[in-house]
mmCIF file of C-alpha atoms in Angstrom:
data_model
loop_
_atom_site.group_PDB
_atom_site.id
_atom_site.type_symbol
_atom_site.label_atom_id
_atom_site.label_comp_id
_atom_site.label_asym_id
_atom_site.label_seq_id
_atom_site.Cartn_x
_atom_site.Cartn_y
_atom_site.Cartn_z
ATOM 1 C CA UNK A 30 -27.817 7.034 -3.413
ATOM 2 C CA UNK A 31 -25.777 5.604 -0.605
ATOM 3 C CA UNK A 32 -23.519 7.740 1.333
ATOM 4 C CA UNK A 33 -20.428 5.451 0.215
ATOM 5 C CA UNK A 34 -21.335 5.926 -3.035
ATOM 6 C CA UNK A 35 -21.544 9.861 -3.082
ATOM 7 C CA UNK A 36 -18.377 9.988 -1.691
ATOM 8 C CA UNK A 37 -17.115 7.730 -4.606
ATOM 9 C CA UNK A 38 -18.370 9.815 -7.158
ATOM 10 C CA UNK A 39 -17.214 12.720 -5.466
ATOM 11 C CA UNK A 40 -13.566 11.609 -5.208
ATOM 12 C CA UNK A 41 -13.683 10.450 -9.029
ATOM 13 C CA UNK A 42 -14.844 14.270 -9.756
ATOM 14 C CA UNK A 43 -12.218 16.197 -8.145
ATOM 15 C CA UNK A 44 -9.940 14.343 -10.656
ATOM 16 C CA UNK A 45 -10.963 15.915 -13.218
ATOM 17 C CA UNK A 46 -8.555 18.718 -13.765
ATOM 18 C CA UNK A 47 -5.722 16.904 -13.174
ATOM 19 C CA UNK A 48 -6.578 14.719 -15.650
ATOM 20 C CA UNK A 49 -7.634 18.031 -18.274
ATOM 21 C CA UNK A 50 -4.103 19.498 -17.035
ATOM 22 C CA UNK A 51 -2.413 15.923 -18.300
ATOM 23 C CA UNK A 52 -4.187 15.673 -21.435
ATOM 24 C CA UNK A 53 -3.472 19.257 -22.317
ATOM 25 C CA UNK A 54 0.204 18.039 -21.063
ATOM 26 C CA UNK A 55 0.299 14.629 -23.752
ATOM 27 C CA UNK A 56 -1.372 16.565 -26.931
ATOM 28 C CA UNK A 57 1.113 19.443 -26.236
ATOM 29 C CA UNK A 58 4.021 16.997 -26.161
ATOM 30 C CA UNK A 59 2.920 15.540 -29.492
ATOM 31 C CA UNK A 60 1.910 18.964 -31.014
ATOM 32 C CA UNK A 61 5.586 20.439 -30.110
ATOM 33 C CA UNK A 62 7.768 17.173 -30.751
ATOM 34 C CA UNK A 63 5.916 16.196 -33.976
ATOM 35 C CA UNK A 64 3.763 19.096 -35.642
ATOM 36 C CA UNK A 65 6.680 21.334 -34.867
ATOM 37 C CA UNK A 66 10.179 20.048 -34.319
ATOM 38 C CA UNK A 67 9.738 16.950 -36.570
ATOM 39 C CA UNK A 68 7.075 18.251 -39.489
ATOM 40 C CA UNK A 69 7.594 21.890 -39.708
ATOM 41 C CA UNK A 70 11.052 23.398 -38.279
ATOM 42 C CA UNK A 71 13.277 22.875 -41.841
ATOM 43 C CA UNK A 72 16.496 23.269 -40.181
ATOM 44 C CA UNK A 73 17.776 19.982 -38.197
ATOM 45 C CA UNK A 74 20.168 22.169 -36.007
ATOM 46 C CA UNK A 75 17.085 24.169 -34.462
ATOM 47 C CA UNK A 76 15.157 20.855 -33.902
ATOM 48 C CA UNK A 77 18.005 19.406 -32.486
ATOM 49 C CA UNK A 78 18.652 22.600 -30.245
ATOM 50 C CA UNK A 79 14.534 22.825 -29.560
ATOM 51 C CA UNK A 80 14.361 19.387 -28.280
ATOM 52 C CA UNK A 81 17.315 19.310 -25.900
ATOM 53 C CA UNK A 82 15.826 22.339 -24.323
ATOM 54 C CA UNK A 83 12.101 21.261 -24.219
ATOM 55 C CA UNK A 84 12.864 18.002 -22.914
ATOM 56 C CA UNK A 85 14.409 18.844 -18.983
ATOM 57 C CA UNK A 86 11.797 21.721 -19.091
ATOM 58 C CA UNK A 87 8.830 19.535 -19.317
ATOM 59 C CA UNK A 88 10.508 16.801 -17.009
ATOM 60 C CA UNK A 89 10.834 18.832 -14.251
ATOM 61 C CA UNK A 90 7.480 20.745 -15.024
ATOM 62 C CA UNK A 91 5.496 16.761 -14.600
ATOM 63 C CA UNK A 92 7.864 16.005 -11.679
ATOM 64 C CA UNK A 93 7.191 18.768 -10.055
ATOM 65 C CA UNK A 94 3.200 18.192 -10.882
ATOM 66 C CA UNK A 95 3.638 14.618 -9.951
ATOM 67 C CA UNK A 96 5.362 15.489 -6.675
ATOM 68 C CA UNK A 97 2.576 18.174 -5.443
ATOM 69 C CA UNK A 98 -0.615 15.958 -6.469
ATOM 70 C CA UNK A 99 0.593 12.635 -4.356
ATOM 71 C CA UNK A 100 3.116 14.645 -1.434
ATOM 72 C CA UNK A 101 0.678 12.918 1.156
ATOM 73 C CA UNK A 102 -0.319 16.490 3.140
ATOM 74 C CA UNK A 103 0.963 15.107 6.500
ATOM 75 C CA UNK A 104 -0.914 14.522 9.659
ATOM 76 C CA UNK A 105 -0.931 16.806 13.226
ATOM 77 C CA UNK A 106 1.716 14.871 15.614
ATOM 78 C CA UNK A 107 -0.325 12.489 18.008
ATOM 79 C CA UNK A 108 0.803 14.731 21.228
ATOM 80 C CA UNK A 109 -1.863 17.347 20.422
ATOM 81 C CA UNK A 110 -5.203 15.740 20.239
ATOM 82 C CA UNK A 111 -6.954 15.285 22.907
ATOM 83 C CA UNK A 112 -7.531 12.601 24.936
ATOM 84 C CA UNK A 113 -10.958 10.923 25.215
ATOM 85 C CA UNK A 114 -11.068 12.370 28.829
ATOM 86 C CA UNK A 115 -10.090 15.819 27.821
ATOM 87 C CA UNK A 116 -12.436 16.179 25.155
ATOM 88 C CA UNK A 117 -15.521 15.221 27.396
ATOM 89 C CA UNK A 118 -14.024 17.813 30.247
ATOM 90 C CA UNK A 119 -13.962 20.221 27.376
ATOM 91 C CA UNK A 120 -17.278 19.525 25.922
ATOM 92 C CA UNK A 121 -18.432 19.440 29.704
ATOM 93 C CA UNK A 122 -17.704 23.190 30.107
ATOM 94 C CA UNK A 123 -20.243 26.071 28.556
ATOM 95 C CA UNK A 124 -18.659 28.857 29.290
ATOM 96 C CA UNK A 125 -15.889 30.435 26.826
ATOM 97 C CA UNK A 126 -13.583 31.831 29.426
ATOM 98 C CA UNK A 127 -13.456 28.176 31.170
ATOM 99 C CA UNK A 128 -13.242 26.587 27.443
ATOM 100 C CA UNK A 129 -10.387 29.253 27.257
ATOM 101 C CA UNK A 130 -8.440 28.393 30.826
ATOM 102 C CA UNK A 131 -8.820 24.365 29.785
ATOM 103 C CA UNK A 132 -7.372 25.073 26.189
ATOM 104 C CA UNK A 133 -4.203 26.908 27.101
ATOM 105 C CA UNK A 134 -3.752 24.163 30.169
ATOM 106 C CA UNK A 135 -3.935 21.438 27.453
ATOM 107 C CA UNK A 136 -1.486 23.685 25.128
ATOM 108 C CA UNK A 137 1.015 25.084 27.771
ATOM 109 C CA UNK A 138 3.395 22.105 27.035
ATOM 110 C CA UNK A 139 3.138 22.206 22.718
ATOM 111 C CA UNK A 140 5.349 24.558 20.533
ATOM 112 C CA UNK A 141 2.401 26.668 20.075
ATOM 113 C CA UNK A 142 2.402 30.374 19.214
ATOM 114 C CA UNK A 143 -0.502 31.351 17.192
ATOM 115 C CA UNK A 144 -4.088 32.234 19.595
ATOM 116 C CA UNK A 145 -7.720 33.293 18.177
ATOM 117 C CA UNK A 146 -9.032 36.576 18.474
ATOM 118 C CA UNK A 147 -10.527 35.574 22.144
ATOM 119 C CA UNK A 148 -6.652 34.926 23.057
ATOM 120 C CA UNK A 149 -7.165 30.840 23.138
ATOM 121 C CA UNK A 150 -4.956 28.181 21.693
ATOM 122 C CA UNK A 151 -6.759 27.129 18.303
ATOM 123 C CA UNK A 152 -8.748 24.014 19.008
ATOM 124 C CA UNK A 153 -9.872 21.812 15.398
ATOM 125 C CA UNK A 154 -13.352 20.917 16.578
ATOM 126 C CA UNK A 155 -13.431 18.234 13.954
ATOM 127 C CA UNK A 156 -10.357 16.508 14.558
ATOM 128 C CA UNK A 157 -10.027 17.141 17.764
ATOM 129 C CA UNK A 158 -7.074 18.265 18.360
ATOM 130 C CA UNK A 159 -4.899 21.563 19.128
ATOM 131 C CA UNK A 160 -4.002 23.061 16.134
ATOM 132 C CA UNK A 161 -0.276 23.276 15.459
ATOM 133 C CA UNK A 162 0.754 27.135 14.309
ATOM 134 C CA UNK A 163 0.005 28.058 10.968
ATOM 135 C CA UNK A 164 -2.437 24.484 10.953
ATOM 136 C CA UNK A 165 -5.495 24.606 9.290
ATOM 137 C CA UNK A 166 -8.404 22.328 8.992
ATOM 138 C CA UNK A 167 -9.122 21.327 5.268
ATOM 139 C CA UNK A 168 -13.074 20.118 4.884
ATOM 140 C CA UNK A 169 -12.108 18.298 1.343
ATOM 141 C CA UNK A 170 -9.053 16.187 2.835
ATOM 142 C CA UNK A 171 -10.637 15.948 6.632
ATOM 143 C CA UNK A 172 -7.905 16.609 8.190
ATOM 144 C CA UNK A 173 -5.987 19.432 9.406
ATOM 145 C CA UNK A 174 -2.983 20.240 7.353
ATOM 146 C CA UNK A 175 0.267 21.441 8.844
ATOM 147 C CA UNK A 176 0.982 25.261 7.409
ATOM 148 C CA UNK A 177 -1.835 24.806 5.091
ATOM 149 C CA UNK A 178 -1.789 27.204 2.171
ATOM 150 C CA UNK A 179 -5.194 26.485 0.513
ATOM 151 C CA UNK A 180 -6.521 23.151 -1.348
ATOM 152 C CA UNK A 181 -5.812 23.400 -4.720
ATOM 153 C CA UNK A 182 -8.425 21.341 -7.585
ATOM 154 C CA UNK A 183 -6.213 21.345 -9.909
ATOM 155 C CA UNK A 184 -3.680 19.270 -7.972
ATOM 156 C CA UNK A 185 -6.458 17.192 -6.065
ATOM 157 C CA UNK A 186 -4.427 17.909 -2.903
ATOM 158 C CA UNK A 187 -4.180 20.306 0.072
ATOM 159 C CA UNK A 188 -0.785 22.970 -0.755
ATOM 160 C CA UNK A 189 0.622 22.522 2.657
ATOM 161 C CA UNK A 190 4.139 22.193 4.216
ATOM 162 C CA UNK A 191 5.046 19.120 2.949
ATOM 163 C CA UNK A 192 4.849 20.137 -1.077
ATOM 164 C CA UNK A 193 4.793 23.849 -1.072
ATOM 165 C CA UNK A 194 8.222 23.643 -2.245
ATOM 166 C CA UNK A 195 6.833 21.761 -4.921
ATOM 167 C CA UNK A 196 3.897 23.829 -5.981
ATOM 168 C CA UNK A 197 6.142 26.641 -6.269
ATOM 169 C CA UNK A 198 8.142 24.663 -8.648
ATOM 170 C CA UNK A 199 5.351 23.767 -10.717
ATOM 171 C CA UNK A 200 4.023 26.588 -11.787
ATOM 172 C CA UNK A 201 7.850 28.079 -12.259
ATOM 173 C CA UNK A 202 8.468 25.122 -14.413
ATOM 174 C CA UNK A 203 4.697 25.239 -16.332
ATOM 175 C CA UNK A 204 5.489 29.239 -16.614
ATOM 176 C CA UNK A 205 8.472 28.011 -18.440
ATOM 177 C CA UNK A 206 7.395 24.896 -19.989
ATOM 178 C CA UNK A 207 4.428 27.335 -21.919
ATOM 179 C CA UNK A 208 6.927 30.298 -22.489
ATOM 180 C CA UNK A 209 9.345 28.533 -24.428
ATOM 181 C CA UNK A 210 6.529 26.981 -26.557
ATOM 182 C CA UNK A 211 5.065 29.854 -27.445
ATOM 183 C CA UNK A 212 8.448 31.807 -28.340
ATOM 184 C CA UNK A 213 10.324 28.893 -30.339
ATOM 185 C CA UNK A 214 6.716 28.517 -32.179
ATOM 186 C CA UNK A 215 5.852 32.208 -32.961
ATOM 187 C CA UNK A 216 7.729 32.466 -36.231
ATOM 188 C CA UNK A 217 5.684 29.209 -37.292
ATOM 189 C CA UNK A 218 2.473 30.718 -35.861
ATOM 190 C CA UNK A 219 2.785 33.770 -38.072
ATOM 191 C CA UNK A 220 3.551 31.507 -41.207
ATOM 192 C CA UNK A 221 0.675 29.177 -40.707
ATOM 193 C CA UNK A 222 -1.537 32.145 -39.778
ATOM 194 C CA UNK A 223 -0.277 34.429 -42.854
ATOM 195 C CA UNK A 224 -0.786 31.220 -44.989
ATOM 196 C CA UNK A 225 3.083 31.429 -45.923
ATOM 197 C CA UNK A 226 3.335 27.855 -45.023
ATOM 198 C CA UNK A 227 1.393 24.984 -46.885
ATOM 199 C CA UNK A 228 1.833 22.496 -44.317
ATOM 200 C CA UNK A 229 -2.025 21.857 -43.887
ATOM 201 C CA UNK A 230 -1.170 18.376 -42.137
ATOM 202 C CA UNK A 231 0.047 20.397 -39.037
ATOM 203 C CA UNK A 232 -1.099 23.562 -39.443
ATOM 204 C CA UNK A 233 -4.249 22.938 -36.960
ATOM 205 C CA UNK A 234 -1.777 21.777 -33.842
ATOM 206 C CA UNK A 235 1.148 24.531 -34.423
ATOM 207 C CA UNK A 236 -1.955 27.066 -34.543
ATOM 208 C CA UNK A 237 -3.262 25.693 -30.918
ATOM 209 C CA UNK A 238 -0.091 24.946 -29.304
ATOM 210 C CA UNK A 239 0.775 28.790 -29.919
ATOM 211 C CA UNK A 240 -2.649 29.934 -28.408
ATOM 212 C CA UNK A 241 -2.821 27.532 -25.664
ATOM 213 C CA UNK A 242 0.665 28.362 -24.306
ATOM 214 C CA UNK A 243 0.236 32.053 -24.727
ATOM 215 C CA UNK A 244 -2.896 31.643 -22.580
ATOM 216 C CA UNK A 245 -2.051 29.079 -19.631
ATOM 217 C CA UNK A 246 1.538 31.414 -19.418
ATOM 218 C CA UNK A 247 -0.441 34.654 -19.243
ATOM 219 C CA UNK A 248 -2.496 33.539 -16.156
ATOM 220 C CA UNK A 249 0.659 31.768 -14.517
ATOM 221 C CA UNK A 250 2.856 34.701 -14.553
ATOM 222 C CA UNK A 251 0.642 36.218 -12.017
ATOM 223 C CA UNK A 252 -0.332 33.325 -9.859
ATOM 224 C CA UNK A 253 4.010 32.470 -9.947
ATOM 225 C CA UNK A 254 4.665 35.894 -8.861
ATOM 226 C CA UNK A 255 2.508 35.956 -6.252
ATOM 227 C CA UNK A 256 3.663 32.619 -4.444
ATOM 228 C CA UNK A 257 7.508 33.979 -4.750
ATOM 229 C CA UNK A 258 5.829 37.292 -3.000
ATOM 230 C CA UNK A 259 4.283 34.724 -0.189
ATOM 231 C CA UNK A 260 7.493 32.299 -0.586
ATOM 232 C CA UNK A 261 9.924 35.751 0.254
ATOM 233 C CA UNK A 262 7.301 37.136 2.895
ATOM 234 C CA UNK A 263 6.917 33.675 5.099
ATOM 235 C CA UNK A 264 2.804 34.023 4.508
ATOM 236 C CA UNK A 265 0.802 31.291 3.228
ATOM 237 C CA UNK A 266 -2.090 32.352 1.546
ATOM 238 C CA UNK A 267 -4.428 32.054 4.168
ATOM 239 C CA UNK A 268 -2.319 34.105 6.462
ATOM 240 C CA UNK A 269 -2.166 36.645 3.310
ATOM 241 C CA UNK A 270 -5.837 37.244 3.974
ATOM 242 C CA UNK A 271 -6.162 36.766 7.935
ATOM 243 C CA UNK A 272 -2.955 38.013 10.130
ATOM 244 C CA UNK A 273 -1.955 34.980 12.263
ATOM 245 C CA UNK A 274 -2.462 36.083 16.029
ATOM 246 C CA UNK A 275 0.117 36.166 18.375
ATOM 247 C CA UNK A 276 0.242 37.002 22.068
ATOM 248 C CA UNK A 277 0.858 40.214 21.374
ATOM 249 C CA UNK A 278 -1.632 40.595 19.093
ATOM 250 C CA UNK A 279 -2.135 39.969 15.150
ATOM 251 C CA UNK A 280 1.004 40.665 13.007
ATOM 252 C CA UNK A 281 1.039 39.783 9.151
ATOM 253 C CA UNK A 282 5.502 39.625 9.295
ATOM 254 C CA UNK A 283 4.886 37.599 12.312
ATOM 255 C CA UNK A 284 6.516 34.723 10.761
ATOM 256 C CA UNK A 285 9.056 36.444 8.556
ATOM 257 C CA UNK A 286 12.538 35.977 8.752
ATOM 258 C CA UNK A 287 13.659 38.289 6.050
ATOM 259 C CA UNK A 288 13.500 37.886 2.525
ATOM 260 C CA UNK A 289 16.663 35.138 2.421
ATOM 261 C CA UNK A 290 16.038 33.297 5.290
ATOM 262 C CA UNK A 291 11.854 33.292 4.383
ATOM 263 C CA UNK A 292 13.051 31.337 1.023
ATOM 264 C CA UNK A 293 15.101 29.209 2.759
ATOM 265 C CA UNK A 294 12.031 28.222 5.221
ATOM 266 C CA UNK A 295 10.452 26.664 1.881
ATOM 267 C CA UNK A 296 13.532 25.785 0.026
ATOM 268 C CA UNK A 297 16.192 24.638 2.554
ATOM 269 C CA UNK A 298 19.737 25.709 3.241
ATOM 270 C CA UNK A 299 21.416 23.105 0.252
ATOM 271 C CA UNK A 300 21.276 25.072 -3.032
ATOM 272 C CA UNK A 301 21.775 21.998 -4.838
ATOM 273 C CA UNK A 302 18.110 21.361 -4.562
ATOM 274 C CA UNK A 303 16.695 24.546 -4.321
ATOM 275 C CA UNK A 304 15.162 24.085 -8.139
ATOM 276 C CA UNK A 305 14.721 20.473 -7.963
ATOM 277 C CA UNK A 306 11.574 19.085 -6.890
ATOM 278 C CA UNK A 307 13.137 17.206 -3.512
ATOM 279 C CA UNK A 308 12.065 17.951 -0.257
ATOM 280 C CA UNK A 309 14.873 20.029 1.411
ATOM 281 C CA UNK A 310 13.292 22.210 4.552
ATOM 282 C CA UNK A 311 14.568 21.699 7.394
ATOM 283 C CA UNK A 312 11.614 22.537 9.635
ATOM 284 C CA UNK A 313 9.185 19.468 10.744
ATOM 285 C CA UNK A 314 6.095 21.746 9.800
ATOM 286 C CA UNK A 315 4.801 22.048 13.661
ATOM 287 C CA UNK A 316 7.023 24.623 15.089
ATOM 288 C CA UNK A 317 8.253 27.847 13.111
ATOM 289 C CA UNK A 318 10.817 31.134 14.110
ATOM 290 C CA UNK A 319 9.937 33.983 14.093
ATOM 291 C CA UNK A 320 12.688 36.842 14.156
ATOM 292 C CA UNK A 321 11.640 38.333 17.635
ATOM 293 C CA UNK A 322 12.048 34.940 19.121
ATOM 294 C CA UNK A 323 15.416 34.657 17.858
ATOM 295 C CA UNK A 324 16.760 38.153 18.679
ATOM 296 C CA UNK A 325 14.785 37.899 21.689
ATOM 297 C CA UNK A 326 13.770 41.271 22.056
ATOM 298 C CA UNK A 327 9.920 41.370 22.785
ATOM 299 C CA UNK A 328 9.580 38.073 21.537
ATOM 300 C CA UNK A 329 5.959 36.855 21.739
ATOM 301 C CA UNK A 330 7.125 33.875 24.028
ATOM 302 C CA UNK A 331 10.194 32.497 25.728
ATOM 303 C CA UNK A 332 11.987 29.742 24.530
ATOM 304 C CA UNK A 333 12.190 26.813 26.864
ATOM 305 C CA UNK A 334 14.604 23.717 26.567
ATOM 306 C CA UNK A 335 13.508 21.771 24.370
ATOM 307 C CA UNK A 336 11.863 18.722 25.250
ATOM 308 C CA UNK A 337 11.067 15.135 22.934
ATOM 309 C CA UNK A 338 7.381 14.095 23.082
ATOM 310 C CA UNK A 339 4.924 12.895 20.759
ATOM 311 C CA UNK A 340 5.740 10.880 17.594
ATOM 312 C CA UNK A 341 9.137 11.066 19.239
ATOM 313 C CA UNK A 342 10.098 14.401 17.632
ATOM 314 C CA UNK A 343 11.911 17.420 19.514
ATOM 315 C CA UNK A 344 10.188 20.501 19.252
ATOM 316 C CA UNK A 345 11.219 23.425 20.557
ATOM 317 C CA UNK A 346 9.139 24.526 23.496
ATOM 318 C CA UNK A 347 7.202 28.553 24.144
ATOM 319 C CA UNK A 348 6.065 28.715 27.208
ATOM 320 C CA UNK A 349 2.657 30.096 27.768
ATOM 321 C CA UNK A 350 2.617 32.906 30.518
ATOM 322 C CA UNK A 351 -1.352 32.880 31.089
ATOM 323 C CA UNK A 352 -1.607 35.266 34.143
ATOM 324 C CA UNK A 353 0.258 38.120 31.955
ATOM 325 C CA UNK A 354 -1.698 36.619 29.098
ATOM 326 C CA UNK A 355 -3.885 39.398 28.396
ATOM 327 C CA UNK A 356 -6.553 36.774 26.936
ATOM 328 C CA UNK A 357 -10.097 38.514 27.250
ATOM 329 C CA UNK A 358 -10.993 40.822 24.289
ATOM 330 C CA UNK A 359 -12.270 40.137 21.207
ATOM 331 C CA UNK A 360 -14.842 36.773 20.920
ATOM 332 C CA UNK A 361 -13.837 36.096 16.863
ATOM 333 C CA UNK A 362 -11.044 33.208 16.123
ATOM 334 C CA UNK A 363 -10.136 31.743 13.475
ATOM 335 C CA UNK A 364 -12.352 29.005 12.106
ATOM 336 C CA UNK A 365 -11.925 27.363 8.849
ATOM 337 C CA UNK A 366 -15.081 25.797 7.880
ATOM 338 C CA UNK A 367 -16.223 24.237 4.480
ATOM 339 C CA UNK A 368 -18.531 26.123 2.415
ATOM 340 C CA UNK A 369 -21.060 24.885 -0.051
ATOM 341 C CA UNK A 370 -18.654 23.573 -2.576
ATOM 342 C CA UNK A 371 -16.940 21.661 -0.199
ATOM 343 C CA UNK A 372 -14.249 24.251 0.135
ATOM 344 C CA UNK A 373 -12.135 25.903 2.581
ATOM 345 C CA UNK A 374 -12.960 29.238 4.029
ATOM 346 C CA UNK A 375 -11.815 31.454 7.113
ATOM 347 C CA UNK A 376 -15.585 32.647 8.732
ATOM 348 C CA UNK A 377 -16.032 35.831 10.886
ATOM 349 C CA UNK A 378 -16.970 34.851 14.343
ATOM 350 C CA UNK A 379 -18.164 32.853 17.149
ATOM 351 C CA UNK A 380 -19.793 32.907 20.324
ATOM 352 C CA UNK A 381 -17.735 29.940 22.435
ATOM 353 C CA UNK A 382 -14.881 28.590 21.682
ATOM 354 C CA UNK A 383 -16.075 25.446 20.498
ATOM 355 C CA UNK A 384 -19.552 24.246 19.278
#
């Protein structure tokens, strides 16, 4: 089979749970709405009150869904890859320490923080380019993604910067959206299942509804909980597993701001759309604080003025003190390279800095 075609069949496969999660999403909408609320709740007040509540609940919930499946991931600014020349002087070199000296030349000027374990600025081998802090390279999208929390199949997308926000959101709405099925449907459940109720018509649907919301809320409550843990720590959950490295070393609160100000990073300073699914950081995803920057006290770099280059965007500026660097030391880094499934993975170690 042709390459072109692989990748065809590929991409037509990795839609399949969003299109499970959608039909689960359309037969619950008709199970709730008609089996329940129209054929089996006897009092019109409770329909009534069921259905105004259900209603915002599941728009925000598909919204939300809607928003993190097509949020295009956004792309590494064009002022850190490398130029043609660069890349062959790069290539040129076989030595890690001269890799090393050419790397944090190329980086001194970008709004970089993060190193590897050898003490280098993180260099995406694939795209070629100088990875942006808290960037990661995803093998299913190709690309690397800016504060890249993992690649999610059930969204087809990479959970990144730009809809993190609304990942969160969907599985607080979805937590909901199942919750309130499964309470507003129990005392039906229990008729049907008791055989107090003769409705055979929509008995099979009320049964199902119950047991499917019971069992997609059960394994959301802990997946919800522990993105608000990440959201209210400032960790993706890469960095959950692998400390990102600074120049003073590796520091898992590197990044945190405390617990206000870390759900603020994701959900912006206007509270009017801290629940809606609208994109309200006020970051641009390439350069992050970090509290010991902004008390300066033993701050892992010094801010500089802050210069525009690039895609014409400011970014604030760390300079890059390489002589008190303290580079040598450890030969791991960070690599993220995709495993057999075509995932993303963190691997152990490397001898050079780049293939």
């Amino acid at each position: 089979m042709a390459p072109a075609a692989v990748r065809v069949c590929c991409a037509c496969v990795r839609w399949f749970p969003v299109v499970f999660i959608t039909a689960v999403v359309v037969w619950s909408y008709y199970a709730y709405v008609v089996a329940l609320c129209v054929y089996t709740v006897p009092s019109i007040a409770e329909k009534v009150l069921y259905l105004l509540i259900y209603h915002p609940i599941l728009v925000l919930f598909l919204w939300a869904y809607a928003k993190t499946i097509f949020t295009d991931v956004g792309s590494v600014p064009r002022s850190f890859y490398l130029t043609v020349q660069e890349i062959n002087r790069l290539e040129r070199e076989r030595g890690e320490e001269a890799q090393k000296n050419i790397l944090l030349e190329l980086a001194k000027d970008k709004p970089i923080l993060n190193r590897t374990h050898a003490g280098s600025a993180r260099y995406c081998e694939k795209c070629k380019c100088i990875k942006p802090d808290r960037a990661h390279h995803c093998s299913v999208c190709g690309q690397c993604v800016l504060k890249m929390d993992h690649h999610c199949p059930w969204v087809n997308n990479c959970v990144g910067f730009t809809n993190y926000k609304y990942f969160v959101l969907f599985l607080g709405y979805g937590l909901l959206y199942c919750l309130f099925i499964a309470f507003t449907s129990l005392k039906y459940f229990i008729e049907f299942w008791t055989g107090a109720s003769s409705k055979e018509a929509v008995k099979f649907h009320v049964l199902f509804v119950f047991f499917v919301a019971m069992m997609f809320g059960i394994s959301l409550i802990s997946l919800f909980g522990y993105h608000i843990y990440l959201t209210c720590s400032n960790r993706s959950t890469l960095e959950s597993f692998r400390s990102p490295i600074f120049q003073t070393g590796a520091d898992k609160n590197g990044f945190s701001l405390g617990k206000l100000n870390n759900f603020k990073e994701v959900f912006g300073e206007r509270k009017l759309f801290w629940f809606l699914p609208i994109f309200s950081s006020d970051r641009d995803g390439v350069s992050f604080p970090t509290l010991k920057s902004q008390t300066n006290s033993n701050s892992y770099q010094t801010m500089a003025q802050t210069p525009s280059f690039g895609d014409g965007i400011a970014y604030p500026t760390r300079t890059v003190d390489i002589p008190s660097d303290g580079l040598l030391g450890d030969r791991q880094r960070w690599m993220e390279e995709g495993d057999a499934d075509g995932g993303t993975q963190l691997s152990g170690s490397s001898t050079n800095l780049i293939k």
